[in-house]
Short mmCIF file of C-alpha atoms in Angstrom, two decimals:
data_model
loop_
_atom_site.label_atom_id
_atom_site.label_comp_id
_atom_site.label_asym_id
_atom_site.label_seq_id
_atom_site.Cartn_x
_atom_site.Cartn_y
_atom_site.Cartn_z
CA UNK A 1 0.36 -5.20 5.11
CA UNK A 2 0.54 -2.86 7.77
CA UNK A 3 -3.10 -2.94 9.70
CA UNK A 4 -3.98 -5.14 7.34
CA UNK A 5 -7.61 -5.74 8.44
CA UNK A 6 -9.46 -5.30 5.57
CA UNK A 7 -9.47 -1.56 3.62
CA UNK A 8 -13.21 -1.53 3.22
CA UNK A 9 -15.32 -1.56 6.06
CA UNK A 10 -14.20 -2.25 9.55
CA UNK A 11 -16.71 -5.32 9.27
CA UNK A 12 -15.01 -6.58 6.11
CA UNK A 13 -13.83 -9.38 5.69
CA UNK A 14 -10.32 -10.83 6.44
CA UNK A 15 -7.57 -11.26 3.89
CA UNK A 16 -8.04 -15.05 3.23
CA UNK A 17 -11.77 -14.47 3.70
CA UNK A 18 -14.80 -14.80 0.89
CA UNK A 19 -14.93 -12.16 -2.09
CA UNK A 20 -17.51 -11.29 -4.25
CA UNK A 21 -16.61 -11.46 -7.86
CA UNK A 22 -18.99 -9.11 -9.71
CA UNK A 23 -21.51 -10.06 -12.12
CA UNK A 24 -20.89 -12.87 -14.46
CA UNK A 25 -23.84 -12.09 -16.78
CA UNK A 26 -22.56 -12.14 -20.36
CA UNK A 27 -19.41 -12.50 -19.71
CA UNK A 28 -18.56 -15.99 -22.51
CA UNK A 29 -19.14 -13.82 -24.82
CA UNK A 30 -16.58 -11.19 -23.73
CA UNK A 31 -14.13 -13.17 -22.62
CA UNK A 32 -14.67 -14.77 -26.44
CA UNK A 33 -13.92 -11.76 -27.89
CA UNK A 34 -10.95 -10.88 -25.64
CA UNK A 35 -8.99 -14.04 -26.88
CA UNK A 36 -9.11 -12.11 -30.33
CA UNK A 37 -7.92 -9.29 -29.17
CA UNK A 38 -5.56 -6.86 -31.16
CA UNK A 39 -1.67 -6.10 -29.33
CA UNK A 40 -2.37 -3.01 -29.77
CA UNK A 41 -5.78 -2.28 -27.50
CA UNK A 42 -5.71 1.55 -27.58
CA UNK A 43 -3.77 1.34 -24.44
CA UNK A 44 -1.59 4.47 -23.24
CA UNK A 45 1.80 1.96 -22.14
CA UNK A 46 5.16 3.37 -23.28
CA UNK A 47 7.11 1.18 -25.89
CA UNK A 48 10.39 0.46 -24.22
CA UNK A 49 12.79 2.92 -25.95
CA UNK A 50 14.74 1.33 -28.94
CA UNK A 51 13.20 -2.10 -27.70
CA UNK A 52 11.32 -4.28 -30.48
CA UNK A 53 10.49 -7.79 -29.83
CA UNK A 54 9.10 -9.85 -27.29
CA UNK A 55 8.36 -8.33 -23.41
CA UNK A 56 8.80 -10.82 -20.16
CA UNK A 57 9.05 -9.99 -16.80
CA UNK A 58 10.07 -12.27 -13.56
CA UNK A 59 7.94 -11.33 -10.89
CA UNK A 60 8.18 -11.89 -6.78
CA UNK A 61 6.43 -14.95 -6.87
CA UNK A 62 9.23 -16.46 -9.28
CA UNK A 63 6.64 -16.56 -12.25
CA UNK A 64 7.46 -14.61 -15.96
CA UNK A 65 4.97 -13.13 -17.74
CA UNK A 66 5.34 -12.76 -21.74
CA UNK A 67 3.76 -11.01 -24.03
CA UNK A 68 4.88 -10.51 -27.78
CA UNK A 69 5.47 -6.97 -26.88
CA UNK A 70 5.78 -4.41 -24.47
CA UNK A 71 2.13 -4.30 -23.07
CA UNK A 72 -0.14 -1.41 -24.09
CA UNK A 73 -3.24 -2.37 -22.16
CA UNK A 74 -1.90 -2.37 -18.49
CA UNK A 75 -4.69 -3.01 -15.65
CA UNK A 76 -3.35 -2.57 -11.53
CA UNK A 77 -3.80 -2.20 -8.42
CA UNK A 78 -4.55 1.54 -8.20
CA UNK A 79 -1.71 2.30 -5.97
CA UNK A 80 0.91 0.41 -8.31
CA UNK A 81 -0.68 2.63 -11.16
CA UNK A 82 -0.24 5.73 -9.19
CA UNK A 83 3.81 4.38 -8.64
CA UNK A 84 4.23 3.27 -12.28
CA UNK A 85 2.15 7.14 -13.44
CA UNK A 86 5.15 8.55 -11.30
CA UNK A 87 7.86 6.86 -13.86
CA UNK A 88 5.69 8.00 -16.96
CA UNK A 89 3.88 4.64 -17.67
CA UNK A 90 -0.16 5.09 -17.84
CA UNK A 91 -2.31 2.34 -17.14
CA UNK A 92 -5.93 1.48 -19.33
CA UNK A 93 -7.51 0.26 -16.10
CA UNK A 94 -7.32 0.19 -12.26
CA UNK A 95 -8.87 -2.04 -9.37
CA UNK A 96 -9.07 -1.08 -5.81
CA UNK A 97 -9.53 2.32 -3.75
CA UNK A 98 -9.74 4.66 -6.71
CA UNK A 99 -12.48 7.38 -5.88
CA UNK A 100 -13.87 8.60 -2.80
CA UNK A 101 -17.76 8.63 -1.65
CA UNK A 102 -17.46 12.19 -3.09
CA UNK A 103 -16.05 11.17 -6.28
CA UNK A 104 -12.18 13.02 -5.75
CA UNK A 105 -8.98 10.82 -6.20
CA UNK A 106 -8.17 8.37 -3.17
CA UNK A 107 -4.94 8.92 -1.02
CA UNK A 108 -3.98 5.37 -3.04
CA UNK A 109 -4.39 7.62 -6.65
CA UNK A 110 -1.55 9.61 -6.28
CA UNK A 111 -1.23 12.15 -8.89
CA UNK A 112 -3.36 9.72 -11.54
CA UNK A 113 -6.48 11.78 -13.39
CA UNK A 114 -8.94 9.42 -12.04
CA UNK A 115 -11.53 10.72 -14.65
CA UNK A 116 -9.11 8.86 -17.50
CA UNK A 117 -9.55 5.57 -15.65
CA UNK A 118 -11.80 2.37 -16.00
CA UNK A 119 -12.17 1.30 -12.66
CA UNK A 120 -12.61 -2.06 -12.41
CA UNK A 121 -13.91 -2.11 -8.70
CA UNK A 122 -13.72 0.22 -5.72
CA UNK A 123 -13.71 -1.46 -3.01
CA UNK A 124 -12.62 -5.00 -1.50
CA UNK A 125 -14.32 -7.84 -3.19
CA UNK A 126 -15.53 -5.46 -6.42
CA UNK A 127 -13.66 -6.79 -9.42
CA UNK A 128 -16.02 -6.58 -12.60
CA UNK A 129 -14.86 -9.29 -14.58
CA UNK A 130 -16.31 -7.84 -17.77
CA UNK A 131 -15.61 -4.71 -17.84
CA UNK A 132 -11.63 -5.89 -17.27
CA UNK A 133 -12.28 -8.30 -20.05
CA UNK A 134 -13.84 -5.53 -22.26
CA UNK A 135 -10.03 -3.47 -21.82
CA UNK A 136 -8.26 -6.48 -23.57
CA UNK A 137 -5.86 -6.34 -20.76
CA UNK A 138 -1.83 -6.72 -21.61
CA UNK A 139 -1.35 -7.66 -18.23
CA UNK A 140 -2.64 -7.53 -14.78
CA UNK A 141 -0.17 -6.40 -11.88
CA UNK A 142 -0.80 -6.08 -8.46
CA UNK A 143 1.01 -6.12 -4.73
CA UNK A 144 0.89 -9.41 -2.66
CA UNK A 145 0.85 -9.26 1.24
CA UNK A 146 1.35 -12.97 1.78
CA UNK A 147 3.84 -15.86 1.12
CA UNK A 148 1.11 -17.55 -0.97
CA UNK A 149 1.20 -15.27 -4.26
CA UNK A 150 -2.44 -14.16 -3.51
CA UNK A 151 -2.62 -11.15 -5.88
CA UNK A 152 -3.62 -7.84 -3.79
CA UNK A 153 -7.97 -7.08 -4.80
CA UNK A 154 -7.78 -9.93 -7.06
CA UNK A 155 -11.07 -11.62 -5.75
CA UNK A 156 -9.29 -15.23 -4.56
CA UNK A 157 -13.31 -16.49 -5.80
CA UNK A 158 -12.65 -15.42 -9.32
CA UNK A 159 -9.30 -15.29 -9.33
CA UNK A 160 -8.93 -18.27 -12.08
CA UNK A 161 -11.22 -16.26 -14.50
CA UNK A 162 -9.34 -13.29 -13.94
CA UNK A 163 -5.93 -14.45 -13.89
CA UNK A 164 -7.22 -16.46 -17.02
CA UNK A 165 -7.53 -13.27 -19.20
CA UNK A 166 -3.85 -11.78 -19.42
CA UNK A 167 -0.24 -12.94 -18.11
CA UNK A 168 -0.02 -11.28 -14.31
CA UNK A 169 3.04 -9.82 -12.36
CA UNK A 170 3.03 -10.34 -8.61
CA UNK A 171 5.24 -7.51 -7.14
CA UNK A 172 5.62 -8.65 -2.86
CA UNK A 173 5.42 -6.40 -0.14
CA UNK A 174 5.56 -9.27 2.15
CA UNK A 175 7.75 -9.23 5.48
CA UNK A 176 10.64 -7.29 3.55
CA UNK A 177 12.00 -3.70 3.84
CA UNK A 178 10.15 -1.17 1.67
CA UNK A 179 13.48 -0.94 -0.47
CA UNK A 180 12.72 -4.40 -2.47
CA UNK A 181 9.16 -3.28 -3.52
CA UNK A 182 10.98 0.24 -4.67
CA UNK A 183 13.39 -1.53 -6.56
CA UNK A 184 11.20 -3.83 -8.28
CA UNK A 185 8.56 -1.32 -9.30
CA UNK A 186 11.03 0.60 -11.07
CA UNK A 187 12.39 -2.38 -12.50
CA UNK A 188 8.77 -3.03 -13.50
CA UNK A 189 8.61 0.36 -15.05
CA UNK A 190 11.83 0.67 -16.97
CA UNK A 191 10.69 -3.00 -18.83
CA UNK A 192 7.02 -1.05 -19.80
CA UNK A 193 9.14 1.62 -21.68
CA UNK A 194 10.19 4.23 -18.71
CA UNK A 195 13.49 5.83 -18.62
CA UNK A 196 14.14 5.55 -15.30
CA UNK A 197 18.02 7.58 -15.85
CA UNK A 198 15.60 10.92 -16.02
CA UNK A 199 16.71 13.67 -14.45
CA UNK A 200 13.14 12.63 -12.58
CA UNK A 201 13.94 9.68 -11.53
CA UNK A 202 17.41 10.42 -10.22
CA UNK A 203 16.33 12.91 -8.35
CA UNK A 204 13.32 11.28 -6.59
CA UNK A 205 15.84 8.22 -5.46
CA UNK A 206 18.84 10.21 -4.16
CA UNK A 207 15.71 12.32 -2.32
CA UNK A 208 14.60 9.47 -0.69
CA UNK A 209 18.16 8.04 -0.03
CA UNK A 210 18.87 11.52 1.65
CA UNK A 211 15.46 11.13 3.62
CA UNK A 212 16.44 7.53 4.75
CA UNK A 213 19.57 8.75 5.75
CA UNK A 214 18.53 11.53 7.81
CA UNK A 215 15.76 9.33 9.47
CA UNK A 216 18.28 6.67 10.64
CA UNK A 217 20.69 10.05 12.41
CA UNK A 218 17.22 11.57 14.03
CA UNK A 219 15.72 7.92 15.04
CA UNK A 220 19.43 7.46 16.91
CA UNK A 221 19.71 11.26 18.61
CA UNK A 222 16.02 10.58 19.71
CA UNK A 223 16.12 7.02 20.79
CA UNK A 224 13.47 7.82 23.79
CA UNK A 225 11.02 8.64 21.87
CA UNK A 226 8.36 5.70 21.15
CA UNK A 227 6.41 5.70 18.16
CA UNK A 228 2.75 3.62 18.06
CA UNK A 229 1.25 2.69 14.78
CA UNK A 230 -2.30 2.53 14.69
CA UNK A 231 -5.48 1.81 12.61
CA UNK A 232 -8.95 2.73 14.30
CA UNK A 233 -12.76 1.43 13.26
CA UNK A 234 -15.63 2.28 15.34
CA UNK A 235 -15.28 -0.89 17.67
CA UNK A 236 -11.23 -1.34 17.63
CA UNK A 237 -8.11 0.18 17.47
CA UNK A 238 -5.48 -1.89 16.04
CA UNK A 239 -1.90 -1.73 17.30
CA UNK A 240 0.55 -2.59 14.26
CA UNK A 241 4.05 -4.78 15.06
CA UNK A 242 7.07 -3.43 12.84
CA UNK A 243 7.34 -7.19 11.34
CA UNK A 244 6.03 -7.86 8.16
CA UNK A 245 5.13 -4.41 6.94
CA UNK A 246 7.58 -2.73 4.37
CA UNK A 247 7.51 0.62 5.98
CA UNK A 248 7.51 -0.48 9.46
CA UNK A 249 10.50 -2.92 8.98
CA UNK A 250 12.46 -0.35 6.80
CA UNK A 251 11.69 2.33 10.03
CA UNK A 252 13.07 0.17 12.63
CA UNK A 253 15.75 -1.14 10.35
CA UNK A 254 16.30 3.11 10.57
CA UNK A 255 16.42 2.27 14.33
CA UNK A 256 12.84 4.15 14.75
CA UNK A 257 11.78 3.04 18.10
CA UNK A 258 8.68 1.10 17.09
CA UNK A 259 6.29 -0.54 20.24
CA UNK A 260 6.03 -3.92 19.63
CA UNK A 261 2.85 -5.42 20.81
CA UNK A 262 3.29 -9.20 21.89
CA UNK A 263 3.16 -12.16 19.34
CA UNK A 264 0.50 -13.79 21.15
CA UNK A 265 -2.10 -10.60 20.92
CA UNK A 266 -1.24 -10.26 17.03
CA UNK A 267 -2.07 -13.93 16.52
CA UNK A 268 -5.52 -13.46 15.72
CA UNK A 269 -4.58 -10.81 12.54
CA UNK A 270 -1.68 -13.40 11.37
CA UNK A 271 0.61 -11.55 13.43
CA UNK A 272 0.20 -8.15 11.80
CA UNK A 273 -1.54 -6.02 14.88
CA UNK A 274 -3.67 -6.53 17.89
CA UNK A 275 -7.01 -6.14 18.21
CA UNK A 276 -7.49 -3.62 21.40
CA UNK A 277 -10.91 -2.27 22.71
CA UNK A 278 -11.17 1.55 23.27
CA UNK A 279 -11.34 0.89 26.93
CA UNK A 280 -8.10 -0.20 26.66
CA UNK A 281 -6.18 1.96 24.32
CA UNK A 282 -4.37 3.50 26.81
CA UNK A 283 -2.28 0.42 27.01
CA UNK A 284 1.06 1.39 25.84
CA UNK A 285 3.23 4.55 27.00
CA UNK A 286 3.67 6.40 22.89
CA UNK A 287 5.12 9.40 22.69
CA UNK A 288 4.37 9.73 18.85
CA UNK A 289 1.00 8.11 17.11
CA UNK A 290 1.07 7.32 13.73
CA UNK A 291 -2.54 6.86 12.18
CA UNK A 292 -3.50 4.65 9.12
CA UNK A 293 -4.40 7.79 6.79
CA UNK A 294 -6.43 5.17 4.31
CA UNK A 295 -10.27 6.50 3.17
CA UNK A 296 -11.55 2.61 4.64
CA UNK A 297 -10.52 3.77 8.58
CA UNK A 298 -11.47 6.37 10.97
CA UNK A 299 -9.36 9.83 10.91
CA UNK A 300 -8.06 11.51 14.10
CA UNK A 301 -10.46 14.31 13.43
CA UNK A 302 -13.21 11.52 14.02
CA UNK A 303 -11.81 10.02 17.13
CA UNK A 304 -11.52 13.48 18.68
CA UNK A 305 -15.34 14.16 18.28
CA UNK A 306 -16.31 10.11 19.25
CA UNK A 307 -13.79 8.17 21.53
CA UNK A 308 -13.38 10.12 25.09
CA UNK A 309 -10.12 7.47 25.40
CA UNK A 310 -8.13 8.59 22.14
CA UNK A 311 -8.54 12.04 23.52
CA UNK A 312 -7.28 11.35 27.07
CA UNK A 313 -4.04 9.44 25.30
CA UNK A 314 -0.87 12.04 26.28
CA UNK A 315 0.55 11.89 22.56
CA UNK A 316 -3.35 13.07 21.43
CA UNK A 317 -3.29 15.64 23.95
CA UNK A 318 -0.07 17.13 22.87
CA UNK A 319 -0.74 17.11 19.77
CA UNK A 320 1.85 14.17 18.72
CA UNK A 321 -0.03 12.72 16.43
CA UNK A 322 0.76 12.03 12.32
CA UNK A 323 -0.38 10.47 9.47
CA UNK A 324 0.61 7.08 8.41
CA UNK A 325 0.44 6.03 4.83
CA UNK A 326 -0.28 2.31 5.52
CA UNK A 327 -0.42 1.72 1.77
CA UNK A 328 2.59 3.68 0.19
CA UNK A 329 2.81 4.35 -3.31
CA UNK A 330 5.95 2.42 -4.56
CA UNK A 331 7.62 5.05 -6.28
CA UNK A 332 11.16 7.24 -4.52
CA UNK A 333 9.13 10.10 -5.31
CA UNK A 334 5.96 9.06 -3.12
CA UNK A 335 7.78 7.49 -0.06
CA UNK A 336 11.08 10.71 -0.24
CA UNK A 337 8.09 12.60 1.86
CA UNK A 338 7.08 9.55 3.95
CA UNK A 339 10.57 9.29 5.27
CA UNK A 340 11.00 13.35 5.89
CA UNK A 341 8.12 13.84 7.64
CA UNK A 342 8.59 10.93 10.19
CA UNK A 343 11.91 12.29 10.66
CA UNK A 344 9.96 15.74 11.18
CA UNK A 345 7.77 14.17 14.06
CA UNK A 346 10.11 12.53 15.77
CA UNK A 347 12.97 15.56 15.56
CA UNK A 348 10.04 17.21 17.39
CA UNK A 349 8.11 15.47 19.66
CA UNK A 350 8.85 15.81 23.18
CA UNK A 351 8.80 12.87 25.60
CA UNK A 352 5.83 12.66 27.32
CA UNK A 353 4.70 11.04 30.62
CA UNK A 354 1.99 8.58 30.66
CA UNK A 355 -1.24 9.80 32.41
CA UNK A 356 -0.16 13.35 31.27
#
């Protein structure tokens, strides 16, 4: 994904890289008693409407998962949850950025009640394997941001254990245009139980088609302008390449005028972004900076109090500089707003000269 160093820390680790797992004290006996687990669970997951029967769904990695019917006990990726909360299907448990060092809802929450949650871990490489156990889990979901079927915060350590406790859907967001993991959400969502021919619903997509359409007539009047995508931590910034992110590729697809940093300088990431010192940030002529608005790296208001060089960069000093939601909520009501206020930016922004 999208400045896909890793959400925690700046010194975590990278995407292929070691996980922790969680504590494995007790956990026979749990994982015993969740192979006798009841359909029901006490979970809060719609019953498809007028559907009785068996529930299967084909996910992105070409795998089905089946249960015996529509799953009640739904554990994800906290921002899938947040997308499938926006079509009216609760999940029983969550894993990944969830609550903030102050305890309030994470960007990634969306409009969830975090306080009616089980969090299953936090942060990268937290997954408590008992406490998921404990939930009786329906079925585990999650993003993947590879070609491999590597399930988004699904420690790859544990991963068999997990994985070995429910049927899983893998929903890619892999080196395609944010459209597919839109469409397949939903899909996702209408096979839980949600009607997704609500007045809601309807009105969230033909938003977001509206948005996408006015981004693609703004991008074109203001070809000039050049956008930069970046990611900071307290020894980097990363510069982020349109390919392989969902937003990113659906932006220049828009004809957004994305820079591009060279293949060779986003080899080390897996060719997701380069790695650039803050004595060298001042290395490409943007116009408009878009900044990875995720909890795990540092805000503009940060940068303007601790790196001299982001405040000498002419889109800083302008005051051309906007939030990018690196992780977006899957849902046509979450990314409507994404689309408008690029659109907003760039309509705006005035070309700048570099040095300014």
């Amino acid at each position: 994904m999208p400045q896909l160093r890793r959400p925690s820390a700046p010194s975590a680790p990278s995407r292929r890289g070691i996980l922790t797992a969680g504590g494995a004290l007790g956990l026979t006996a749990v994982l015993a008693a969740c192979g006798s687990e009841k359909k029901d669970g006490g979970g809060t997951g719609k019953e498809a409407p007028g559907k009785s029967g068996p529930w299967s769904f084909k996910d992105d990695r070409g795998k089905t998962a089946k249960r015996d019917a529509t799953p009640k006990n739904i554990v994800a990726f906290t921002g899938v949850a947040a997308a499938l909360f926006d079509y009216g299907i609760e999940v029983k448990g969550v894993f990944g950025p969830t609550k903030t060092k102050d305890g309030k809802a994470d960007v990634q929450a969306g409009d969830m009640d975090i306080s009616k949650l089980t969090v299953i871990g936090n942060e990268w490489g937290q997954f408590n394997i008992e406490k998921y156990a404990g939930l009786a889990p329906d079925v585990l979901i999650s993003t993947m941001f590879d070609d491999k079927g590597t399930l988004w915060y699904v420690p790859e350590e544990s991963a068999d254990k997990v994985l070995g406790l429910a049927p899983s859907v893998g929903i890619s967001v892999y080196d395609r245009q944010l459209t597919h993991p839109l469409q397949r959400i939903q899909a996702l969502a209408e096979s839980l139980g949600a009607d997704v021919k609500s007045d809601k619903v309807t009105k969230a997509k033909k938003r977001f088609e509206d948005a996408s359409e006015r981004l693609r007539k703004v991008a074109k009047a203001h070809k000039d302008i050049k956008v930069l995508v970046g990611s900071a931590s307290q020894d980097l910034f990363y510069v982020s390449g349109s390919n392989l992110s969902v937003d990113l590729e659906y932006f220049k697809a828009l004809g957004v005028n994305i820079i591009e940093p060279p293949e060779k300088a986003k080899k080390e990431s897996g060719g997701w972004f380069e790695n650039l010192s803050w004595e060298n940030v001042d290395q490409y002529d943007a116009d408009l900076i878009m900044m990875d608005n995720r909890t795990s790296a540092l805000q503009p208001a940060d940068l303007d109090k601790s790196k001299p060089t982001w405040q000498k960069l002419p889109a800083v000093k302008a005051g051309q500089v906007i939030p990018r939601v690196t992780e977006p909520i899957f849902s046509y009501d979450k990314c409507a707003p994404i689309l408008e206020d690029l659109a907003d930016a760039i309509e705006k922004a005035k070309k700048l000269k570099k040095g300014a």
